[in-house]
Amino acid sequence: MNFAAISTEIFILGMGLFAIVMDLVLPEEESRKSIGGVLIFALSGWFLYMFTLYHGAINPLEPASMAALTDRFFYQGLYLVDNYALFFKQLFILATVFTLLFASDYVQSVLRYRGEFYALLLLALLGMCVLASATDFLTVFLGLELMTISFYVLTGARMGSKDSSEAAVKYLIVGSVSTAVLLYGISLVYGAVGRIQFLEVCRSPHLFFPLGIAGITLVLIGFFFKLSVIPFHMWAPDVYQGAPTPITAMLAMGSKAAGIAAMMRVLFVAFPLLGLYWLPMLAVLCALCMIFGNIMAMRQKDVKRMLAYSSIAQAGYMMVGIVAADADGMKAVMFYAMLYVFANVGAFAALAVVEAQKGDTSHRAVSGLARSAPVLAAVMTISLLSMAGIPPTAGFAGKLYLFTAVVDQGFLWLAFVGFVMSMISVYYYLLVAKAMYLGRWDGSKLEISGAVRAAVVLSVLATVVVGVWPEKLAELTNLAANTFLR
Amino acid sequence: MENFPLLTTVLLAPVSAALLLCFVSSKSVQSVRVICAAAMTVALALTVYAFFSYDMSVGGMQFVEDVPWIRDLGVHYALGVDGISLPMLLLTELIGLAAVFSSWGITERPKEFYILLMILIAGVTGTFIARDLFIFLLCYEVVVIPIYIMVIIWGSTKRVSKEYAGMKLTIYLLMGSAFMLVGVVALYLTAFPEGARTFDMQALAAAAAGGCFSEEFQIFAFFLLLLGFGSLLSMFPFHSWSPDGYAGAPTAVSMIHAGVLKKIGGYGLIRLGLLVLPLGAKFWAPLIAALAIINVMYAAYIALAQHDLKYVIGYSSVSHMGYVLLGFAALNVVSVSGAVANMVAHGVMSALFFAMIGYVYERTHMRSVRELRGLAHQMPRVATGFMLAGMASLGLPGLIGFMPEFTIFVGSFGVYPVLAVLAISGIIFTALYTLRVLAKVLFGPRDSRFDYFEDARGVAMMPLIILGIALVGFGIFPQLLMGMVGSGTEQLMPLLERITDAPAFLGGVR
């Protein structure tokens, strides 16, 4: 039992329990912002510490290097902390820190059970981290359920709001169905192979029998539900719209990245030999996501709902990297997932402020934002443009990585679809910009707290710096992708 | 002066002005304007210095800078100018400074306007000095969004609403660039094996010379680039954003857009299309030539029927781009020199036109040929500007427009005799619509409605002075421009000789 390997998970669990205890200890009428503050401080400290955990390339011929490898496993290889897992865990922690930064005001003014919000968010984070490290199907399932069940509750956290309750129920039902599908798929694979560890599943010849193929298909469909890939996306818009805005942000950037992380490991470690089957399916689905996600987003009048559809399209872009199925593709996915965090924080932080003070997230609510809160309008515009992939924002570099990787593997048509659709997406992103800059201004000024200001400024800075000079992030993702252990 | 990063300074002058403006109170309008004017003056002065100290006898890329930027993609922050890009850079800074002065009268949210204007100018500057394809694309796409915001906030609604104009402009350019990006990605991946890949344009050209690109690939990739750069250059049938966009845009945006941004299309076709994909260029050249003639004739014909001054100039710019395309399509050193020089010439005159229209519109809120008349009585200086731009537009010798057009005709006549004759006859149309508009707007009896409007003076004269000097200077001393351009296009000579026997579209229709 090498508990050092799971120090991150232990730490997060500890912080989650700490949030519960703090909530009980603090008097009823006192603000819960202090909990958020402690969590932000602790998590960002841990985030920085994690940079020291990355390992170099592992050479199987060198005993010292192999010893370092066994340090990375926990519980007989069920759990692996390689660079890939570390990168994604850092991404989840960063996303949580940003969310906590801009959520504290929102939580204070909109939600009734505030302490629970923090505890559940940390549990969801724990689930994501488990997903990133899981190397067998049951651990994947465990992480996925820990994450989604926390999110079911968080989605319904706006007590008294019909939208929020509807979203929670919908999410619960569709989520349970998808869980059932996933579990059924896992049981089929187990039935065919008799193993649940990825590395052992991979070696089994029985996987090529119909039973194994059916199992793989169902496992993938389970993941597609979680990632809201078209045609398994119908829950996403309602859930995104109904959930409290910080939770929507976490769903879009955290939950999605966690699903992608687990799916990549499943595909590349457990099923690499069956690429013949899943590659064409994945290519078609990600083209569908890019096309219809963007087209459906065009008609939306509510910014949150628009972002839900746009997140479907974004999942499509990220899957482009999976279709490339090599180190370049993986690196591109990680790069994109990270910059998507920055873009999402900018957009949702601005929306959270608008929603908390105007009670609405429609185009009408954001109209005139350029005058009532110029900083938020600028941040929102830049973040949306990053999602669209317009330089000098990070989205451009990210898309270039994704599409060079996939064209290199011979999928030129995907690059066509991707570039054309991302240019089309500029249309609906600019509609928001138009509402903000040109819409009628009711003369009010929005209040922006220091924490929100810090969140938006940091995220925009990251978006622009990564866009103009992606070197550092590219190095990190290169390291993570090239030392990915199969 | 040897190691001074001149081009970086030129690029960063507007960027730093934009950053500085973020910290200036939006109430101190005058300091906002002065900061921008100062930044652009610095940029222009350095560019003029570069223009005159460029060593033409050596040729090639000069004032080079090179910093490794993104190692795993093979991107370098590599800048440099040669005889093709230096005139374009000079044009950018000239028009940039003139645009700052023409926007002096903006009263609505001036700080935001100037920040966006500076970003716009920086983006255009970057495309012309980049030697690296990645940096080129980065700067090229940077310009699109500021333009959209500037059009929808400070634009004007006449025949089409400014929201419509802005969106049309943006979507057309972005769709074009989507195809171009696919082409660039394919180019990048095909040129070198993994690990040795680079976005350096010279390396890509060297790869092409070394035969890394098959003929089929060149034809395919050039077509994608043509879609992107062609729509930016308002090549028929992708031209319709241009008049609508210019009509909706505020003066400064029209000036920069018609003056320089559009020229990125032509510049890209030469720098990327011709140098990297010569066989593709050769293959599609007959099609480009045919479309060029449609541009020249069709747009000039439409311009005849326009009443809104901005539409007249908008269509006239589409028509002039036809000459540029023809010069490009003839694929010889003379005609390509003419194309580059014509881009500069057209840039100066269209910017001057838009500056003058902007001045008149700002005062009178009219820009219809039907309403305006006899302005020469009340605004002699503005009328001078109009006349200069108009005469240059119809190619009067002694002004900037003559030599480039003449060169294009000389160069293209041997290749496409019929099309060249048709293009020359297009000048008649140009003369017709230009003279018709100028006669109606400027001359005729004095109209007392305009008695209350002042003539341009002080700051409002600056665009006229800056652009007028270029217009007349390069007209009287055409060698200044043609020599520079010639030193840049000479490097094309071996390349063009190599592809003379290459197959062409439909057997090279003449």
Short mmCIF file of C-alpha atoms in Angstrom, two decimals, chain B residues 77-488:
data_model
loop_
_atom_site.label_atom_id
_atom_site.label_comp_id
_atom_site.label_asym_id
_atom_site.label_seq_id
_atom_site.Cartn_x
_atom_site.Cartn_y
_atom_site.Cartn_z
CA TYR B 77 9.10 34.80 -33.69
CA ALA B 78 10.78 35.71 -36.95
CA LEU B 79 10.41 39.14 -38.48
CA GLY B 80 11.92 40.65 -41.58
CA VAL B 81 11.04 42.72 -44.60
CA ASP B 82 11.93 42.50 -48.26
CA GLY B 83 11.04 44.48 -51.35
CA ILE B 84 7.51 43.08 -51.35
CA SER B 85 6.62 43.53 -47.72
CA LEU B 86 8.39 46.82 -47.02
CA PRO B 87 6.12 48.90 -49.29
CA MET B 88 3.13 47.20 -47.67
CA LEU B 89 4.50 48.01 -44.22
CA LEU B 90 5.01 51.62 -45.22
CA LEU B 91 1.46 51.71 -46.52
CA THR B 92 0.16 50.31 -43.24
CA GLU B 93 1.89 52.91 -41.11
CA LEU B 94 0.92 55.77 -43.44
CA ILE B 95 -2.72 54.79 -43.35
CA GLY B 96 -2.55 53.97 -39.67
CA LEU B 97 -1.41 57.46 -38.79
CA ALA B 98 -3.90 59.00 -41.19
CA ALA B 99 -6.67 56.90 -39.63
CA VAL B 100 -5.79 58.13 -36.15
CA PHE B 101 -6.18 61.70 -37.37
CA SER B 102 -9.42 61.01 -39.24
CA SER B 103 -10.94 59.60 -36.07
CA TRP B 104 -10.13 62.75 -34.09
CA GLY B 105 -13.77 63.79 -34.05
CA ILE B 106 -15.11 60.60 -32.46
CA THR B 107 -17.03 61.54 -29.36
CA GLU B 108 -18.72 58.28 -28.45
CA ARG B 109 -16.49 56.08 -26.23
CA PRO B 110 -13.26 57.37 -27.83
CA LYS B 111 -10.97 55.40 -25.53
CA GLU B 112 -12.41 52.03 -26.56
CA PHE B 113 -12.33 53.08 -30.19
CA TYR B 114 -8.67 53.95 -30.12
CA ILE B 115 -7.74 50.78 -28.23
CA LEU B 116 -9.42 48.69 -30.91
CA LEU B 117 -7.87 50.79 -33.66
CA MET B 118 -4.40 50.22 -32.24
CA ILE B 119 -4.98 46.46 -32.02
CA LEU B 120 -6.18 46.52 -35.60
CA ILE B 121 -3.11 48.36 -36.83
CA ALA B 122 -0.80 46.09 -34.85
CA GLY B 123 -2.44 43.04 -36.39
CA VAL B 124 -2.04 44.34 -39.93
CA THR B 125 1.55 45.37 -39.26
CA GLY B 126 2.34 41.93 -37.94
CA THR B 127 1.11 40.13 -41.03
CA PHE B 128 3.42 42.09 -43.30
CA ILE B 129 6.58 41.70 -41.23
CA ALA B 130 6.15 38.09 -40.16
CA ARG B 131 8.50 35.57 -41.72
CA ASP B 132 6.81 32.80 -39.82
CA LEU B 133 3.50 31.45 -41.00
CA PHE B 134 2.15 30.96 -37.49
CA ILE B 135 2.85 34.57 -36.53
CA PHE B 136 1.35 35.63 -39.85
CA LEU B 137 -1.89 33.74 -39.15
CA LEU B 138 -2.00 34.96 -35.59
CA CYS B 139 -1.79 38.59 -36.65
CA TYR B 140 -4.12 38.08 -39.58
CA GLU B 141 -6.96 36.74 -37.48
CA VAL B 142 -6.42 39.21 -34.68
CA VAL B 143 -7.81 41.98 -36.85
CA VAL B 144 -11.21 40.45 -37.51
CA ILE B 145 -12.85 40.90 -34.13
CA PRO B 146 -11.86 44.52 -33.41
CA ILE B 147 -13.28 45.37 -36.82
CA TYR B 148 -16.58 43.73 -35.95
CA ILE B 149 -16.90 45.63 -32.69
CA MET B 150 -15.85 48.91 -34.31
CA VAL B 151 -18.40 48.51 -37.10
CA ILE B 152 -21.33 47.70 -34.82
CA ILE B 153 -20.63 50.50 -32.35
CA TRP B 154 -19.23 53.33 -34.42
CA GLY B 155 -20.50 52.36 -37.85
CA SER B 156 -23.31 53.99 -39.77
CA THR B 157 -26.58 52.57 -40.98
CA LYS B 158 -27.62 53.63 -44.46
CA ARG B 159 -28.59 51.09 -47.08
CA VAL B 160 -27.75 48.17 -44.82
CA SER B 161 -27.69 48.24 -41.04
CA LYS B 162 -24.29 48.39 -39.41
CA GLU B 163 -24.97 45.18 -37.49
CA TYR B 164 -25.60 43.40 -40.76
CA ALA B 165 -22.54 44.94 -42.39
CA GLY B 166 -20.30 44.00 -39.48
CA MET B 167 -21.50 40.43 -39.31
CA LYS B 168 -21.26 39.97 -43.07
CA LEU B 169 -17.71 41.28 -43.12
CA THR B 170 -16.70 39.05 -40.23
CA ILE B 171 -18.29 35.84 -41.42
CA TYR B 172 -16.99 36.18 -44.99
CA LEU B 173 -13.44 36.73 -43.84
CA LEU B 174 -13.56 34.02 -41.21
CA MET B 175 -15.04 31.46 -43.59
CA GLY B 176 -12.32 32.24 -46.08
CA SER B 177 -9.71 31.88 -43.40
CA ALA B 178 -11.17 28.51 -42.32
CA PHE B 179 -10.30 27.05 -45.71
CA MET B 180 -6.98 28.78 -45.68
CA LEU B 181 -6.18 27.28 -42.28
CA VAL B 182 -6.84 23.77 -43.58
CA GLY B 183 -4.49 24.53 -46.46
CA VAL B 184 -1.84 25.84 -44.12
CA VAL B 185 -2.10 22.82 -41.83
CA ALA B 186 -1.77 20.48 -44.80
CA LEU B 187 1.21 22.50 -46.03
CA TYR B 188 2.89 22.40 -42.64
CA LEU B 189 2.48 18.66 -42.29
CA THR B 190 3.53 17.77 -45.82
CA ALA B 191 6.65 19.88 -46.01
CA PHE B 192 8.83 18.10 -43.48
CA PRO B 193 8.75 14.82 -41.54
CA GLU B 194 7.78 14.90 -37.89
CA GLY B 195 10.36 16.51 -35.68
CA ALA B 196 11.73 18.79 -38.39
CA ARG B 197 8.50 20.67 -38.96
CA THR B 198 8.54 24.43 -39.12
CA PHE B 199 6.29 27.33 -39.92
CA ASP B 200 9.17 29.34 -41.41
CA MET B 201 8.00 30.56 -44.80
CA GLN B 202 11.47 30.48 -46.33
CA ALA B 203 11.96 26.92 -45.18
CA LEU B 204 8.60 26.00 -46.66
CA ALA B 205 9.58 27.63 -49.95
CA ALA B 206 12.86 25.73 -49.86
CA ALA B 207 10.92 22.52 -49.26
CA ALA B 208 8.81 23.31 -52.30
CA ALA B 209 11.91 23.93 -54.39
CA GLY B 210 13.25 20.62 -53.15
CA GLY B 211 10.17 18.89 -54.49
CA CYS B 212 8.45 18.04 -51.19
CA PHE B 213 5.06 18.96 -52.54
CA SER B 214 3.61 16.88 -55.32
CA GLU B 215 1.83 18.66 -58.13
CA GLU B 216 -1.61 17.39 -57.06
CA PHE B 217 -0.98 18.55 -53.53
CA GLN B 218 0.10 21.99 -54.72
CA ILE B 219 -3.00 22.35 -56.83
CA PHE B 220 -5.24 21.32 -53.93
CA ALA B 221 -3.51 23.45 -51.31
CA PHE B 222 -3.30 26.49 -53.53
CA PHE B 223 -7.03 26.28 -54.13
CA LEU B 224 -7.66 26.39 -50.38
CA LEU B 225 -5.36 29.37 -50.01
CA LEU B 226 -7.06 31.03 -52.95
CA LEU B 227 -10.41 30.70 -51.21
CA GLY B 228 -9.02 32.40 -48.12
CA PHE B 229 -6.88 35.10 -49.67
CA GLY B 230 -9.26 35.57 -52.59
CA SER B 231 -12.18 36.36 -50.34
CA LEU B 232 -9.99 38.77 -48.42
CA LEU B 233 -8.98 40.43 -51.69
CA SER B 234 -12.68 40.59 -52.64
CA MET B 235 -12.19 38.33 -55.63
CA PHE B 236 -15.40 37.61 -57.51
CA PRO B 237 -17.64 35.80 -56.40
CA PHE B 238 -16.51 36.46 -52.80
CA HIS B 239 -16.55 40.23 -53.13
CA SER B 240 -19.93 41.24 -51.82
CA TRP B 241 -18.80 41.82 -48.23
CA SER B 242 -16.58 44.62 -49.40
CA PRO B 243 -19.00 47.41 -50.42
CA ASP B 244 -21.48 46.58 -47.65
CA GLY B 245 -18.73 46.35 -45.09
CA TYR B 246 -17.12 49.64 -46.08
CA ALA B 247 -20.45 51.40 -46.13
CA GLY B 248 -21.27 50.29 -42.60
CA ALA B 249 -17.83 50.83 -41.14
CA PRO B 250 -16.56 53.99 -39.44
CA THR B 251 -14.06 56.05 -41.47
CA ALA B 252 -10.91 54.70 -39.88
CA VAL B 253 -11.98 51.10 -40.39
CA SER B 254 -12.90 51.72 -44.03
CA MET B 255 -9.51 53.35 -44.56
CA ILE B 256 -7.54 50.54 -42.99
CA HIS B 257 -9.71 47.82 -44.43
CA ALA B 258 -9.71 49.06 -48.01
CA GLY B 259 -6.24 50.48 -47.73
CA VAL B 260 -4.21 47.67 -46.25
CA LEU B 261 -6.18 44.79 -44.81
CA LYS B 262 -7.48 43.74 -48.18
CA LYS B 263 -3.93 43.77 -49.49
CA ILE B 264 -3.04 40.97 -47.10
CA GLY B 265 -4.93 38.79 -49.56
CA GLY B 266 -2.69 39.76 -52.45
CA TYR B 267 0.40 39.70 -50.30
CA GLY B 268 -0.47 36.24 -49.02
CA LEU B 269 -1.07 34.95 -52.53
CA ILE B 270 2.41 36.04 -53.52
CA ARG B 271 4.29 35.21 -50.33
CA LEU B 272 2.60 31.90 -49.67
CA GLY B 273 0.80 30.94 -52.85
CA LEU B 274 3.47 31.75 -55.39
CA LEU B 275 6.64 31.18 -53.39
CA VAL B 276 5.59 27.99 -51.64
CA LEU B 277 3.15 26.49 -54.12
CA PRO B 278 4.37 27.65 -57.56
CA LEU B 279 2.84 24.76 -59.48
CA GLY B 280 -0.51 25.34 -57.83
CA ALA B 281 -0.30 29.02 -58.71
CA LYS B 282 0.51 28.16 -62.28
CA PHE B 283 -2.42 25.75 -62.46
CA TRP B 284 -5.04 28.16 -61.15
CA ALA B 285 -3.63 31.29 -62.81
CA PRO B 286 -5.98 31.20 -65.84
CA LEU B 287 -9.00 30.96 -63.56
CA ILE B 288 -7.70 33.84 -61.45
CA ALA B 289 -7.16 35.90 -64.59
CA ALA B 290 -10.71 35.26 -65.76
CA LEU B 291 -12.13 36.16 -62.34
CA ALA B 292 -9.90 39.21 -62.32
CA ILE B 293 -11.54 40.51 -65.47
CA ILE B 294 -14.96 39.91 -63.98
CA ASN B 295 -13.81 41.89 -60.96
CA VAL B 296 -12.61 44.75 -63.11
CA MET B 297 -15.59 44.99 -65.43
CA TYR B 298 -18.47 43.88 -63.26
CA ALA B 299 -17.55 45.94 -60.22
CA ALA B 300 -16.86 49.01 -62.32
CA TYR B 301 -20.22 48.54 -63.97
CA ILE B 302 -22.00 48.38 -60.63
CA ALA B 303 -20.05 51.38 -59.36
CA LEU B 304 -21.55 53.37 -62.23
CA ALA B 305 -25.02 52.86 -60.80
CA GLN B 306 -24.24 53.69 -57.16
CA HIS B 307 -25.35 56.84 -55.41
CA ASP B 308 -23.82 56.35 -52.01
CA LEU B 309 -20.22 57.62 -52.17
CA LYS B 310 -18.98 54.80 -49.95
CA TYR B 311 -20.53 52.23 -52.27
CA VAL B 312 -18.90 53.85 -55.28
CA ILE B 313 -15.51 53.59 -53.65
CA GLY B 314 -16.30 50.15 -52.30
CA TYR B 315 -17.04 48.80 -55.75
CA SER B 316 -14.16 50.73 -57.22
CA SER B 317 -11.84 48.99 -54.80
CA VAL B 318 -13.25 45.62 -55.88
CA SER B 319 -12.59 46.68 -59.45
CA HIS B 320 -9.03 47.75 -58.72
CA MET B 321 -8.33 44.46 -57.02
CA GLY B 322 -9.08 42.89 -60.38
CA TYR B 323 -5.94 44.55 -61.75
CA VAL B 324 -3.93 43.17 -58.85
CA LEU B 325 -5.27 39.69 -59.52
CA LEU B 326 -4.53 40.02 -63.23
CA GLY B 327 -0.98 41.08 -62.47
CA PHE B 328 -0.61 38.10 -60.19
CA ALA B 329 -2.14 35.66 -62.66
CA ALA B 330 0.20 36.67 -65.49
CA LEU B 331 3.01 35.19 -63.37
CA ASN B 332 5.95 37.14 -64.64
CA VAL B 333 8.25 39.47 -62.78
CA VAL B 334 6.94 42.61 -64.43
CA SER B 335 3.28 41.87 -63.84
CA VAL B 336 3.78 40.73 -60.26
CA SER B 337 5.75 43.91 -59.55
CA GLY B 338 2.83 45.81 -60.99
CA ALA B 339 0.43 43.92 -58.75
CA VAL B 340 2.40 44.72 -55.60
CA ALA B 341 2.85 48.36 -56.58
CA ASN B 342 -0.82 48.62 -57.46
CA MET B 343 -1.77 47.39 -54.03
CA VAL B 344 0.24 50.21 -52.51
CA ALA B 345 -1.19 52.74 -54.94
CA HIS B 346 -4.74 51.64 -54.38
CA GLY B 347 -4.21 51.58 -50.65
CA VAL B 348 -3.15 55.20 -50.55
CA MET B 349 -5.88 56.48 -52.81
CA SER B 350 -8.75 54.51 -51.30
CA ALA B 351 -7.70 55.54 -47.81
CA LEU B 352 -7.66 59.16 -48.96
CA PHE B 353 -11.06 58.74 -50.56
CA PHE B 354 -12.56 57.26 -47.41
CA ALA B 355 -10.93 59.92 -45.25
CA MET B 356 -12.49 62.66 -47.38
CA ILE B 357 -15.89 60.96 -47.48
CA GLY B 358 -15.66 60.49 -43.74
CA TYR B 359 -14.92 64.18 -43.25
CA VAL B 360 -17.84 65.27 -45.40
CA TYR B 361 -20.18 62.77 -43.79
CA GLU B 362 -19.18 63.77 -40.29
CA ARG B 363 -20.08 67.38 -41.06
CA THR B 364 -23.09 67.10 -43.36
CA HIS B 365 -24.39 63.59 -42.57
CA MET B 366 -24.78 63.09 -46.29
CA ARG B 367 -22.86 60.94 -48.63
CA SER B 368 -25.25 60.46 -51.51
CA VAL B 369 -24.24 61.72 -54.92
CA ARG B 370 -27.78 63.02 -55.30
CA GLU B 371 -27.63 65.30 -52.27
CA LEU B 372 -24.09 66.60 -52.28
CA ARG B 373 -23.14 69.19 -54.84
CA GLY B 374 -20.71 72.00 -55.45
CA LEU B 375 -18.59 71.25 -52.39
CA ALA B 376 -15.53 72.79 -54.03
CA HIS B 377 -16.99 76.22 -53.23
CA GLN B 378 -17.20 75.67 -49.50
CA MET B 379 -14.48 73.05 -49.00
CA PRO B 380 -11.67 73.63 -51.47
CA ARG B 381 -9.16 71.56 -49.50
CA VAL B 382 -11.44 68.57 -49.22
CA ALA B 383 -12.14 68.93 -52.92
CA THR B 384 -8.40 68.80 -53.56
CA GLY B 385 -8.24 65.55 -51.66
CA PHE B 386 -11.11 64.11 -53.64
CA MET B 387 -9.54 65.17 -56.92
CA LEU B 388 -6.13 63.74 -56.01
CA ALA B 389 -7.63 60.41 -55.06
CA GLY B 390 -9.94 60.37 -58.06
CA MET B 391 -7.25 61.20 -60.57
CA ALA B 392 -4.93 58.61 -59.07
CA SER B 393 -7.77 56.12 -59.26
CA LEU B 394 -8.20 56.57 -63.01
CA GLY B 395 -4.47 56.34 -63.48
CA LEU B 396 -3.41 59.89 -64.31
CA PRO B 397 0.33 60.02 -64.96
CA GLY B 398 2.18 61.97 -62.30
CA LEU B 399 0.15 60.40 -59.54
CA ILE B 400 0.71 57.11 -57.79
CA GLY B 401 -1.82 55.13 -59.82
CA PHE B 402 -0.27 55.35 -63.25
CA MET B 403 2.96 53.37 -63.14
CA PRO B 404 1.60 50.30 -61.35
CA GLU B 405 -1.35 49.90 -63.71
CA PHE B 406 0.86 50.48 -66.71
CA THR B 407 3.28 47.86 -65.44
CA ILE B 408 0.49 45.35 -64.96
CA PHE B 409 -0.71 45.86 -68.52
CA VAL B 410 2.79 45.57 -69.91
CA GLY B 411 3.39 42.41 -67.93
CA SER B 412 0.11 40.69 -68.59
CA PHE B 413 -0.35 41.59 -72.27
CA GLY B 414 2.07 38.93 -73.44
CA VAL B 415 0.34 36.24 -71.41
CA TYR B 416 -3.32 37.08 -71.68
CA PRO B 417 -3.65 39.47 -74.64
CA VAL B 418 -7.44 39.40 -74.80
CA LEU B 419 -7.95 39.76 -71.08
CA ALA B 420 -5.38 42.52 -70.87
CA VAL B 421 -7.18 44.50 -73.55
CA LEU B 422 -10.44 44.01 -71.70
CA ALA B 423 -8.80 45.17 -68.48
CA ILE B 424 -7.42 48.27 -70.17
CA SER B 425 -10.86 49.11 -71.41
CA GLY B 426 -11.99 48.85 -67.80
CA ILE B 427 -10.12 52.10 -67.24
CA ILE B 428 -12.77 53.81 -69.28
CA PHE B 429 -15.44 52.66 -66.86
CA THR B 430 -13.27 53.78 -63.99
CA ALA B 431 -12.89 57.19 -65.52
CA LEU B 432 -16.61 57.31 -66.15
CA TYR B 433 -17.78 56.63 -62.62
CA THR B 434 -15.00 58.59 -60.95
CA LEU B 435 -15.53 61.68 -63.04
CA ARG B 436 -19.30 61.44 -62.77
CA VAL B 437 -19.15 61.35 -58.99
CA LEU B 438 -16.48 64.00 -58.64
CA ALA B 439 -18.23 66.34 -61.06
CA LYS B 440 -21.53 66.07 -59.23
CA VAL B 441 -20.21 66.26 -55.72
CA LEU B 442 -17.49 68.85 -56.11
CA PHE B 443 -18.46 71.11 -58.95
CA GLY B 444 -21.50 72.86 -60.25
CA PRO B 445 -23.27 75.87 -58.76
CA ARG B 446 -22.77 76.82 -55.14
CA ASP B 447 -25.35 75.24 -52.83
CA SER B 448 -26.20 77.45 -49.87
CA ARG B 449 -27.05 74.42 -47.70
CA PHE B 450 -23.36 73.76 -47.30
CA ASP B 451 -22.36 77.32 -46.42
CA TYR B 452 -22.27 76.55 -42.72
CA PHE B 453 -19.78 73.74 -43.02
CA GLU B 454 -16.13 74.43 -42.46
CA ASP B 455 -13.37 73.28 -44.73
CA ALA B 456 -10.83 70.85 -43.32
CA ARG B 457 -8.15 72.48 -41.24
CA GLY B 458 -5.78 71.68 -38.45
CA VAL B 459 -5.92 68.03 -37.50
CA ALA B 460 -8.51 67.26 -40.14
CA MET B 461 -5.94 68.22 -42.78
CA MET B 462 -3.46 65.63 -41.56
CA PRO B 463 -4.83 62.63 -43.48
CA LEU B 464 -4.87 64.71 -46.64
CA ILE B 465 -1.31 65.85 -46.08
CA ILE B 466 0.09 62.43 -45.14
CA LEU B 467 -1.63 60.52 -47.91
CA GLY B 468 -1.30 63.35 -50.41
CA ILE B 469 2.47 63.42 -50.01
CA ALA B 470 2.63 59.69 -50.69
CA LEU B 471 0.24 60.01 -53.60
CA VAL B 472 2.16 62.76 -55.34
CA GLY B 473 5.63 61.72 -54.17
CA PHE B 474 5.42 58.19 -55.49
CA GLY B 475 3.73 59.58 -58.60
CA ILE B 476 6.53 61.95 -59.48
CA PHE B 477 9.28 59.58 -58.37
CA PRO B 478 7.81 56.20 -59.32
CA GLN B 479 11.26 54.64 -59.11
CA LEU B 480 11.10 54.97 -55.31
CA LEU B 481 8.26 52.50 -55.25
CA MET B 482 8.95 50.44 -58.37
CA GLY B 483 12.63 50.01 -57.54
CA MET B 484 11.83 48.71 -54.10
CA VAL B 485 9.12 46.38 -55.37
CA GLY B 486 11.35 45.27 -58.22
CA SER B 487 14.13 44.29 -55.84
CA GLY B 488 11.60 42.09 -54.07
#
